[in-house]
Amino acid sequence: MKTLDFKRLRLSIIVFTVGFSLLPLLVLGIGIKQRFSSAYQDALRGNLRTLVESKRNAIDLFLNERLSQVTTLASALSFEESSDQPALERIFALMQSSTRYYIDIGVIGMDGYHMAYAGPYNLEGLNYKNEEWFAKVTSKGVYISDVFLGFRKVPHIIIAVLRREGNRSWIVRATIDSDIFESFVKRVQMGRKGDAFLLNDKQVLQTNPRFGGHAMEDMELPFRVEGRFQGVRVQELTVSHRSYLYGWTWLENKDWMLVIREDPEDELRPLFEAEYLVWLLLAGGVAVIIAGTVIVTNSMVRRLEKAEREKAELDANLTQSGKMAALGKMAAGVAHEINNPLAIIREQAGWIKDLLEEDEVKAVPQFKEIYDSVHRIEHHVERAKTVTHRMLGFARRMEPSLHEVDFNKLLGETVQFLKTEALLRNIDVRLTLGENLPPTKSDPTQLQQVFLNLIDNAIDAIGKNGQITLTTRYHADKNELAAVFTDTGCGISPETLDKIFDPFFTTKKPGEGTGLGLAIAFGIIEKLGGRITVTSTLGKGTTFTVYVPAV
């Protein structure tokens, strides 16, 4: 019969169960991750857009306020007041008391020389008429410069306003601390790789970026700028093999561009941490699923293996029963066929024996040999009848007469029958009887026949100088009694062990056994609703166990 490959079955169940369990989980996890990542990316772009707009508005507001202050000052002062040095110094001191944005303030005539100046620098005798900003403010009336060095040779920004009064004109010029703009952009240089800076329409830096470059240097942008545009642009770009999120916009009152760069890894760090946690939990869940699957599968396969073994045992028992039934019929036929000639032989032997009682026959010289021959014929006829009688008993399978039987008492009585023979062979018979055993409903005569057969076989297996241990016990889980017969005999080889319950199979010498004892014992125990098992180790001994149901 083909047996199942339990290793392959176990592996298949585990693989398919784990696969079908994890597949929906993985698909769901990946879908949630992608959806969550997309939503977080959108939120990140929205936040950057809002940040750029906010900073642009703040810088525009600052420039508007400074321009308004300078324009108001220029409008409020007459030509005489503007050229009054002490008056300008008082006004500058007043402006400094409310804000520290201005470095100095000066009034410059159209000839390019200072009419009055308030500030820390000595600019006396310097002429600005050929400076670029001078021409710009003269033509436009109002001018906000880029960062430049000028005569001071330090980076600064100026706001200049042209004032006209009648046929006279002059310029009010205020210098703004360029560090103010640095502070505006440094506040948004967040994270390990975040950056922010201002640059003009010629892509010349107006503030110091955090990475690569300084104020008044050219800046190479990773994106293309094609003139002014409205609003804010946000784009993810790759710089030096690393992805960044850029946001840029133009100031409203100055041709400066504000650029802010964010590192998505910094901004997405909470998402990555949450993702790691999810993957960790997912790995834990996978481990639990795999462990549970393995445990359940092992338990299920073990049950299948047990059921398969029980089925194999049942098949073997059925085969043995069928074999016994067939052999029983054959044994009955053979016994009947042999009994008839045996009866004739026995009758003729008796007639010859009667003739030997006559005096003239006794006088025959070969009387003694004839008498011995007739005696041997009767002896072997009786022996043959015994064999045929047992064959008929094996074939008939007498129905058991059930009574309540004390298992320990029956075994003890049986031992007494063979105790003398055991003593003669120096075999120690030990009884280890279980206490408070329940009775069994059985045929005591047939059960005792089984016990006798097993003990007799144990004595034959030992021969001389050995030990037989008889043990009884109760298995509450199966509600059955067990009698264990263990000897220290020669043992039985594995190939012989499979045939030991077959009728007419014997390991004894010719003439010492019929080979029906264990076959009959097997049939009796089966009829009584029990079973008989055997284990043996060659050279160490054999153990027979008889199980019968308890009441």
Coordinates of C-alpha atoms in Angstrom, one line a residue:
M1 CA 0.0 0.0 0.0
K2 CA 1.3 3.4 -0.9
T3 CA 2.1 5.5 2.1
L4 CA 1.9 9.3 2.4
D5 CA 5.1 11.4 2.2
F6 CA 4.5 13.2 5.5
K7 CA 7.6 15.4 5.1
R8 CA 6.4 16.7 1.7
L9 CA 2.8 17.0 3.0
R10 CA 4.0 19.1 6.0
L11 CA 6.2 21.3 3.8
S12 CA 3.3 21.8 1.3
I13 CA 0.8 22.8 3.9
I14 CA 3.2 25.2 5.6
V15 CA 4.2 26.9 2.3
F16 CA 0.6 27.3 1.0
T17 CA -0.8 28.4 4.3
V18 CA 1.9 30.9 5.0
G19 CA 1.7 32.1 1.4
F20 CA -2.0 32.6 1.3
S21 CA -1.9 34.2 4.8
L22 CA 0.9 36.7 4.0
L23 CA 0.0 37.7 0.5
P24 CA -3.1 39.8 1.4
L25 CA -1.2 41.2 4.3
L26 CA 1.7 42.3 2.1
V27 CA -0.5 43.7 -0.6
L28 CA -2.4 45.7 2.0
G29 CA 0.8 46.9 3.7
I30 CA 2.4 48.0 0.5
G31 CA -0.8 49.8 -0.6
I32 CA -1.2 51.6 2.7
K33 CA 2.5 52.6 2.6
Q34 CA 2.3 54.0 -0.9
R35 CA -0.9 55.9 -0.2
F36 CA 0.5 57.2 3.1
S37 CA 3.7 58.2 1.4
S38 CA 1.9 60.0 -1.4
A39 CA -0.3 61.9 1.1
Y40 CA 2.8 62.9 3.1
Q41 CA 4.6 64.0 0.0
D42 CA 1.7 66.2 -1.0
A43 CA 1.6 67.7 2.5
L44 CA 5.4 68.3 2.4
R45 CA 5.0 70.2 -0.9
G46 CA 2.1 72.2 0.5
N47 CA 4.1 73.1 3.6
L48 CA 7.1 74.2 1.5
R49 CA 4.9 76.4 -0.7
T50 CA 3.4 78.0 2.4
L51 CA 6.8 78.6 3.9
V52 CA 8.2 80.2 0.7
E53 CA 5.1 82.5 0.5
S54 CA 5.4 83.4 4.1
K55 CA 9.1 84.4 3.9
R56 CA 8.6 86.3 0.7
N57 CA 5.8 88.3 2.3
A58 CA 8.0 89.0 5.3
I59 CA 10.9 90.3 3.2
D60 CA 8.6 92.4 1.0
L61 CA 7.0 93.9 4.1
F62 CA 10.4 94.7 5.5
L63 CA 11.5 96.4 2.3
N64 CA 8.2 98.3 2.0
E65 CA 8.5 99.6 5.6
R66 CA 12.1 100.7 5.0
L67 CA 11.3 102.4 1.7
S68 CA 8.3 104.1 3.3
Q69 CA 10.4 105.4 6.2
V70 CA 13.1 106.8 3.8
T71 CA 10.4 108.3 1.5
T72 CA 8.6 109.9 4.4
L73 CA 11.9 111.3 5.7
A74 CA 12.8 112.7 2.4
S75 CA 9.4 114.3 2.0
A76 CA 9.4 115.8 5.5
L77 CA 12.7 117.6 5.3
S78 CA 13.2 120.8 3.4
F79 CA 16.4 121.5 1.5
E80 CA 17.8 123.5 4.4
E81 CA 16.8 120.9 7.0
S82 CA 18.3 118.1 4.8
S83 CA 21.6 119.9 4.6
D84 CA 21.7 120.6 8.3
Q85 CA 24.3 118.1 9.7
P86 CA 23.2 118.3 13.4
A87 CA 19.5 118.0 12.5
L88 CA 20.3 114.9 10.4
E89 CA 22.2 113.3 13.2
R90 CA 19.3 113.9 15.6
I91 CA 16.9 112.3 13.2
F92 CA 19.3 109.3 12.7
A93 CA 19.6 108.9 16.4
L94 CA 15.8 108.9 16.7
M95 CA 15.6 106.2 14.0
Q96 CA 18.2 104.1 15.7
S97 CA 16.3 104.3 18.9
S98 CA 13.3 102.5 17.4
T99 CA 15.1 100.2 15.0
R100 CA 18.6 99.0 14.3
Y101 CA 18.1 98.2 10.6
Y102 CA 19.9 101.3 9.4
I103 CA 23.7 101.7 9.3
D104 CA 23.8 105.3 8.3
I105 CA 21.9 108.0 6.5
G106 CA 23.1 110.7 4.2
V107 CA 21.8 113.6 2.0
I108 CA 23.7 113.9 -1.3
G109 CA 23.5 116.7 -3.7
M110 CA 23.1 116.4 -7.4
D111 CA 26.8 117.1 -7.7
G112 CA 27.5 113.7 -6.0
Y113 CA 28.9 115.1 -2.7
H114 CA 27.4 114.7 0.7
M115 CA 25.4 117.6 2.0
A116 CA 25.0 116.0 5.3
Y117 CA 25.8 112.6 6.8
A118 CA 25.0 110.6 10.0
G119 CA 26.7 107.3 10.5
P120 CA 29.9 105.6 11.6
Y121 CA 31.9 106.0 8.3
N122 CA 34.1 108.8 7.2
L123 CA 32.7 109.5 3.7
E124 CA 33.8 113.1 3.5
G125 CA 35.0 114.2 0.0
L126 CA 33.6 111.1 -1.7
N127 CA 31.7 111.7 -4.9
Y128 CA 28.9 109.3 -5.9
K129 CA 27.9 110.9 -9.2
N130 CA 29.5 108.1 -11.2
E131 CA 28.0 105.3 -9.1
E132 CA 25.4 103.1 -10.7
W133 CA 22.9 103.6 -7.9
F134 CA 23.2 107.4 -8.3
A135 CA 22.2 107.2 -11.9
K136 CA 19.3 104.8 -11.1
V137 CA 17.7 106.9 -8.4
T138 CA 18.2 110.1 -10.5
S139 CA 16.2 108.5 -13.3
K140 CA 13.6 106.5 -11.3
G141 CA 13.2 108.6 -8.2
V142 CA 13.4 105.6 -5.9
Y143 CA 16.0 102.8 -5.8
I144 CA 16.7 99.7 -3.7
S145 CA 20.2 98.4 -4.5
D146 CA 21.6 94.9 -4.6
V147 CA 24.3 93.9 -2.1
F148 CA 27.5 95.8 -3.1
L149 CA 30.7 96.9 -1.5
G150 CA 30.8 100.6 -2.5
F151 CA 33.4 102.9 -1.0
R152 CA 33.1 101.2 2.3
K153 CA 34.4 97.9 0.9
V154 CA 31.8 96.0 3.0
P155 CA 28.6 94.4 1.7
H156 CA 25.6 96.6 2.2
I157 CA 22.3 97.6 0.7
I158 CA 21.0 101.1 0.1
I159 CA 17.6 102.7 -0.3
A160 CA 17.8 106.0 -2.1
V161 CA 14.9 108.5 -2.7
L162 CA 15.2 111.6 -5.0
R163 CA 13.7 114.8 -3.5
R164 CA 12.7 117.7 -5.6
E165 CA 11.8 121.1 -4.2
G166 CA 11.4 123.8 -6.8
N167 CA 14.4 123.8 -9.0
R168 CA 16.5 122.1 -6.4
S169 CA 17.0 118.3 -6.1
W170 CA 18.8 116.1 -3.6
I171 CA 19.0 112.4 -2.7
V172 CA 18.2 110.9 0.7
R173 CA 20.1 107.7 1.0
A174 CA 19.9 105.1 3.9
T175 CA 22.1 102.1 4.2
I176 CA 20.5 98.8 5.4
D177 CA 22.4 96.2 7.3
S178 CA 22.7 93.2 4.9
D179 CA 22.7 90.9 7.9
I180 CA 19.0 91.6 8.3
F181 CA 18.4 89.6 5.1
E182 CA 20.7 86.9 6.3
S183 CA 18.6 86.5 9.4
F184 CA 15.5 86.3 7.3
V185 CA 16.7 83.3 5.3
K186 CA 18.7 81.5 8.1
R187 CA 15.5 80.9 10.0
V188 CA 14.4 78.5 7.3
Q189 CA 17.7 76.7 6.9
M190 CA 16.3 73.6 8.6
G191 CA 17.5 70.0 8.9
R192 CA 20.9 68.6 8.0
K193 CA 20.7 69.6 4.3
G194 CA 18.1 72.4 4.3
D195 CA 19.1 75.7 2.7
A196 CA 17.7 79.2 1.9
F197 CA 19.1 82.2 0.1
L198 CA 18.3 85.3 -2.0
L199 CA 19.7 86.1 -5.4
N200 CA 19.0 88.7 -8.0
D201 CA 17.8 88.3 -11.6
K202 CA 21.4 87.7 -12.7
Q203 CA 21.6 84.8 -10.3
V204 CA 24.1 86.6 -8.1
L205 CA 23.7 85.7 -4.4
Q206 CA 22.4 88.4 -2.1
T207 CA 22.8 86.3 1.1
N208 CA 25.2 83.6 2.1
P209 CA 23.8 80.1 1.4
R210 CA 24.4 77.3 3.9
F211 CA 26.1 75.1 1.2
G212 CA 28.2 76.3 -1.7
G213 CA 28.9 80.0 -2.3
H214 CA 28.9 83.4 -0.7
A215 CA 27.0 86.7 -1.1
M216 CA 27.8 88.6 -4.3
E217 CA 29.0 85.3 -6.0
D218 CA 27.2 83.7 -9.0
M219 CA 25.0 80.8 -8.1
E220 CA 24.2 77.8 -10.3
L221 CA 20.7 76.7 -9.7
P222 CA 19.5 73.1 -10.4
F223 CA 16.4 74.5 -12.1
R224 CA 15.9 76.8 -15.0
V225 CA 14.6 80.4 -14.4
E226 CA 12.9 82.1 -17.4
G227 CA 12.0 85.6 -16.3
R228 CA 9.6 86.6 -13.5
F229 CA 6.5 84.6 -12.7
Q230 CA 3.6 84.9 -10.3
G231 CA 3.2 82.7 -7.3
V232 CA 5.5 79.9 -6.0
R233 CA 7.0 77.0 -7.8
V234 CA 7.9 73.7 -6.0
Q235 CA 9.8 70.9 -7.6
E236 CA 11.7 67.8 -6.5
L237 CA 15.2 67.8 -8.0
T238 CA 18.3 65.6 -7.8
V239 CA 21.5 67.2 -6.8
S240 CA 24.7 65.2 -6.3
H241 CA 22.7 61.9 -6.4
R242 CA 20.4 63.1 -3.7
S243 CA 16.8 64.2 -4.0
Y244 CA 15.8 67.7 -2.6
L245 CA 12.6 69.6 -2.6
Y246 CA 13.0 73.2 -4.0
G247 CA 10.6 76.1 -3.7
W248 CA 11.3 79.5 -5.2
T249 CA 9.5 82.8 -5.9
W250 CA 10.2 86.4 -6.9
L251 CA 9.9 89.3 -4.4
E252 CA 7.2 91.8 -5.4
N253 CA 9.2 95.0 -4.8
K254 CA 12.6 93.9 -5.8
D255 CA 14.1 91.7 -8.6
W256 CA 15.3 89.2 -6.0
M257 CA 14.4 85.5 -5.9
L258 CA 13.9 83.6 -2.7
V259 CA 15.0 80.0 -2.9
I260 CA 14.3 77.4 -0.1
R261 CA 15.6 73.9 -0.3
E262 CA 14.4 71.1 2.0
D263 CA 15.8 67.6 2.4
P264 CA 12.8 65.1 2.1
E265 CA 14.7 62.6 4.3
D266 CA 14.7 65.1 7.1
E267 CA 11.1 66.0 6.6
L268 CA 10.0 62.4 6.0
R269 CA 11.9 61.1 9.0
P270 CA 8.7 60.6 11.1
L271 CA 7.2 58.8 8.1
F272 CA 10.3 56.6 7.8
E273 CA 10.3 55.9 11.6
A274 CA 6.6 55.0 11.3
E275 CA 7.4 52.8 8.3
Y276 CA 10.2 51.0 10.2
L277 CA 7.8 50.4 13.1
V278 CA 5.2 49.1 10.7
W279 CA 7.7 46.8 9.0
L280 CA 8.9 45.6 12.5
L281 CA 5.3 44.9 13.5
L282 CA 4.7 43.2 10.2
A283 CA 7.8 41.0 10.7
G284 CA 6.6 40.1 14.1
G285 CA 3.2 39.3 12.7
V286 CA 4.8 37.2 10.0
A287 CA 6.9 35.3 12.6
V288 CA 3.7 34.6 14.6
I289 CA 1.9 33.4 11.5
I290 CA 4.8 31.1 10.5
A291 CA 5.2 29.8 14.0
G292 CA 1.4 29.2 14.4
T293 CA 1.3 27.5 11.0
V294 CA 4.2 25.2 11.8
I295 CA 2.7 24.3 15.2
V296 CA -0.7 23.6 13.8
T297 CA 0.7 21.7 10.7
N298 CA 2.9 19.6 12.9
S299 CA 0.0 18.7 15.1
M300 CA -2.2 17.9 12.2
V301 CA 0.4 15.8 10.4
R302 CA 1.2 13.9 13.6
R303 CA -2.5 13.1 13.9
L304 CA -2.5 11.9 10.3
E305 CA 0.6 9.8 10.9
K306 CA -1.0 8.3 13.9
A307 CA -4.2 7.6 11.9
E308 CA -2.1 6.1 9.1
R309 CA -0.3 3.8 11.6
E310 CA -3.6 2.7 13.2
K311 CA -5.0 2.1 9.7
A312 CA -2.0 0.0 8.8
E313 CA -2.3 -2.0 12.0
L314 CA -6.0 -2.5 11.3
D315 CA -5.2 -3.6 7.8
A316 CA -2.6 -6.0 9.2
N317 CA -5.0 -7.4 11.7
L318 CA -7.6 -7.9 9.0
T319 CA -5.1 -9.6 6.8
Q320 CA -4.1 -11.8 9.7
S321 CA -7.7 -12.6 10.5
G322 CA -8.4 -13.5 6.9
K323 CA -5.3 -15.6 6.8
M324 CA -6.4 -17.4 10.0
A325 CA -9.9 -18.0 8.7
A326 CA -8.6 -19.5 5.4
L327 CA -6.0 -21.6 7.2
G328 CA -8.7 -22.7 9.7
K329 CA -10.8 -24.1 6.9
M330 CA -7.8 -25.8 5.4
A331 CA -6.8 -27.2 8.8
A332 CA -10.3 -28.6 9.4
G333 CA -10.3 -30.3 6.1
V334 CA -6.8 -31.7 6.6
A335 CA -7.7 -32.9 10.1
H336 CA -10.8 -34.7 8.9
E337 CA -8.9 -36.4 6.1
I338 CA -6.1 -37.5 8.4
N339 CA -8.4 -38.7 11.2
N340 CA -10.0 -41.4 9.1
P341 CA -6.8 -43.3 8.2
L342 CA -5.5 -42.7 11.7
A343 CA -8.6 -44.4 13.1
I344 CA -8.0 -47.4 10.8
I345 CA -4.3 -47.5 11.7
R346 CA -5.2 -47.4 15.4
E347 CA -7.8 -50.1 15.0
Q348 CA -5.4 -52.4 13.1
A349 CA -2.7 -51.7 15.7
G350 CA -5.1 -52.7 18.4
W351 CA -6.0 -55.9 16.5
I352 CA -2.3 -56.7 16.2
K353 CA -1.8 -56.0 19.8
D354 CA -4.6 -58.4 20.7
L355 CA -3.0 -61.1 18.6
L356 CA 0.3 -60.6 20.4
E357 CA -1.5 -61.7 23.6
E358 CA -1.8 -65.3 22.3
D359 CA 0.8 -67.8 23.5
E360 CA 1.9 -69.1 20.1
V361 CA 2.6 -65.5 19.0
K362 CA 4.6 -64.8 22.1
A363 CA 6.8 -67.7 21.2
V364 CA 7.8 -66.1 18.0
P365 CA 11.5 -65.0 18.2
Q366 CA 10.8 -61.5 16.9
F367 CA 7.9 -61.0 19.4
K368 CA 9.8 -58.2 21.3
E369 CA 10.5 -56.2 18.1
I370 CA 6.9 -56.7 16.9
Y371 CA 5.5 -55.6 20.2
D372 CA 7.7 -52.5 20.3
S373 CA 6.7 -51.6 16.8
V374 CA 3.0 -51.8 17.5
H375 CA 3.5 -49.7 20.6
R376 CA 5.3 -47.0 18.6
I377 CA 2.6 -47.1 16.0
E378 CA 0.0 -46.4 18.8
H379 CA 2.1 -43.7 20.3
H380 CA 2.5 -41.8 17.0
V381 CA -1.1 -42.3 16.1
E382 CA -2.0 -40.7 19.4
R383 CA 0.4 -37.9 18.7
A384 CA -1.0 -37.4 15.3
K385 CA -4.5 -37.3 16.8
T386 CA -3.4 -34.7 19.2
V387 CA -2.2 -32.6 16.3
T388 CA -5.4 -33.1 14.3
H389 CA -7.5 -32.3 17.5
R390 CA -5.7 -29.0 17.9
M391 CA -6.1 -28.3 14.2
L392 CA -9.8 -28.9 14.6
G393 CA -9.9 -26.7 17.7
F394 CA -8.1 -23.9 15.8
A395 CA -10.6 -24.3 12.9
R396 CA -13.7 -24.3 15.1
R397 CA -12.8 -21.2 17.1
M398 CA -15.1 -22.0 20.0
E399 CA -17.3 -19.1 21.1
P400 CA -16.0 -17.7 24.4
S401 CA -18.1 -18.0 27.5
L402 CA -17.8 -14.6 29.2
H403 CA -17.5 -14.1 32.9
E404 CA -16.2 -11.4 35.2
V405 CA -12.5 -12.3 35.6
D406 CA -9.9 -11.1 38.2
F407 CA -6.9 -10.4 36.0
N408 CA -4.3 -10.7 38.7
K409 CA -5.8 -13.9 40.2
L410 CA -6.0 -15.6 36.8
L411 CA -2.4 -14.8 36.0
G412 CA -1.3 -16.0 39.5
E413 CA -3.1 -19.3 39.1
T414 CA -1.6 -19.8 35.6
V415 CA 1.9 -19.3 36.9
Q416 CA 1.4 -22.1 39.4
F417 CA 0.9 -24.6 36.5
L418 CA 4.4 -24.0 35.2
K419 CA 6.2 -23.1 38.4
T420 CA 7.7 -26.5 38.9
E421 CA 9.1 -26.6 35.3
A422 CA 10.6 -23.1 35.8
L423 CA 12.3 -24.2 39.0
L424 CA 13.8 -27.2 37.4
R425 CA 15.3 -25.0 34.7
N426 CA 16.5 -22.4 37.3
I427 CA 14.2 -19.7 35.8
D428 CA 13.1 -17.0 38.2
V429 CA 9.4 -16.0 37.6
R430 CA 8.6 -12.6 39.1
L431 CA 5.1 -11.1 39.4
T432 CA 4.5 -7.4 39.5
L433 CA 0.8 -7.0 39.8
G434 CA -1.0 -3.7 39.6
E435 CA -3.2 -2.8 42.5
N436 CA -7.0 -2.2 42.4
L437 CA -7.3 -3.4 38.8
P438 CA -10.9 -3.4 37.5
P439 CA -12.2 -6.8 36.4
T440 CA -12.6 -7.9 32.8
K441 CA -15.5 -9.6 31.1
S442 CA -13.8 -12.6 29.4
D443 CA -13.6 -16.3 29.0
P444 CA -11.2 -17.4 31.9
T445 CA -10.4 -20.8 30.3
Q446 CA -9.4 -19.3 26.9
L447 CA -7.6 -16.4 28.6
Q448 CA -5.7 -18.8 30.8
Q449 CA -4.8 -20.9 27.7
V450 CA -3.2 -17.7 26.2
F451 CA -1.3 -17.0 29.4
L452 CA -0.1 -20.6 29.6
N453 CA 1.1 -20.5 26.0
L454 CA 3.0 -17.3 26.5
I455 CA 4.7 -18.4 29.7
D456 CA 5.5 -21.8 28.2
N457 CA 7.1 -20.1 25.1
A458 CA 9.1 -17.9 27.5
I459 CA 10.5 -20.9 29.3
D460 CA 11.4 -22.5 26.0
A461 CA 13.0 -19.3 24.8
I462 CA 15.2 -19.1 27.9
G463 CA 16.0 -22.8 28.2
K464 CA 17.9 -22.5 31.5
N465 CA 19.0 -19.8 34.0
G466 CA 16.9 -16.8 33.2
Q467 CA 14.1 -14.6 34.3
I468 CA 10.5 -14.1 33.4
T469 CA 8.7 -10.9 34.6
L470 CA 5.0 -10.8 34.5
T471 CA 3.4 -7.4 35.0
T472 CA -0.2 -6.3 35.0
R473 CA -1.6 -2.7 34.8
Y474 CA -4.6 -0.7 34.0
H475 CA -4.8 2.0 31.2
A476 CA -7.5 4.3 32.3
D477 CA -7.4 6.4 29.1
K478 CA -8.4 3.4 27.0
N479 CA -10.1 1.5 29.8
E480 CA -8.2 -1.7 29.2
L481 CA -6.0 -4.1 31.2
A482 CA -2.6 -5.2 30.1
A483 CA -0.6 -8.3 31.0
V484 CA 3.1 -8.0 30.0
F485 CA 5.3 -11.2 29.6
T486 CA 9.0 -10.3 29.5
D487 CA 11.7 -13.0 29.2
T488 CA 15.5 -12.9 29.1
G489 CA 15.6 -15.5 26.3
C490 CA 17.3 -15.6 22.9
G491 CA 15.0 -13.0 21.4
I492 CA 13.4 -13.0 17.9
S493 CA 14.9 -11.6 14.7
P494 CA 12.9 -8.8 13.0
E495 CA 12.2 -10.9 9.9
T496 CA 10.9 -13.7 12.1
L497 CA 8.8 -11.3 14.2
D498 CA 6.4 -10.6 11.3
K499 CA 5.5 -14.3 10.9
I500 CA 5.3 -15.2 14.6
F501 CA 1.4 -15.3 14.7
D502 CA 1.1 -17.2 11.4
P503 CA -0.3 -20.7 11.9
F504 CA 2.2 -23.6 11.7
F505 CA 5.1 -21.2 11.9
T506 CA 7.5 -22.2 14.6
T507 CA 11.1 -21.7 15.6
K508 CA 11.3 -24.8 17.7
K509 CA 13.0 -28.0 16.6
P510 CA 11.0 -30.5 14.5
G511 CA 8.6 -32.5 16.7
E512 CA 8.8 -30.0 19.6
G513 CA 6.0 -27.6 18.4
T514 CA 3.0 -27.5 16.1
G515 CA 3.3 -23.8 15.3
L516 CA -0.3 -23.2 16.3
G517 CA 0.1 -21.9 19.9
L518 CA 0.6 -18.2 19.1
A519 CA -1.9 -18.4 16.2
I520 CA -4.5 -19.7 18.6
A521 CA -3.6 -17.2 21.3
F522 CA -3.9 -14.4 18.7
G523 CA -7.3 -15.7 17.6
I524 CA -8.6 -16.0 21.2
I525 CA -7.5 -12.5 22.3
E526 CA -9.0 -11.0 19.1
K527 CA -12.3 -12.9 19.8
L528 CA -12.2 -11.5 23.4
G529 CA -12.1 -7.9 22.0
G530 CA -8.4 -7.3 22.8
R531 CA -5.1 -7.4 21.0
I532 CA -1.7 -8.9 21.5
T533 CA 1.6 -7.2 20.6
V534 CA 5.2 -8.3 20.6
T535 CA 8.6 -6.6 20.8
S536 CA 11.9 -8.4 20.8
T537 CA 15.7 -7.7 20.7
L538 CA 17.8 -10.6 19.4
G539 CA 20.0 -11.9 22.2
K540 CA 18.3 -9.9 25.0
G541 CA 14.7 -11.2 25.2
T542 CA 11.1 -10.8 24.1
T543 CA 8.1 -9.0 25.5
F544 CA 4.5 -10.0 24.7
T545 CA 1.7 -7.7 25.9
V546 CA -1.9 -8.9 26.0
Y547 CA -4.6 -6.1 26.1
V548 CA -8.2 -6.9 27.1
P549 CA -11.0 -4.4 27.7
A550 CA -11.8 -3.7 31.4
V551 CA -15.4 -3.6 32.7

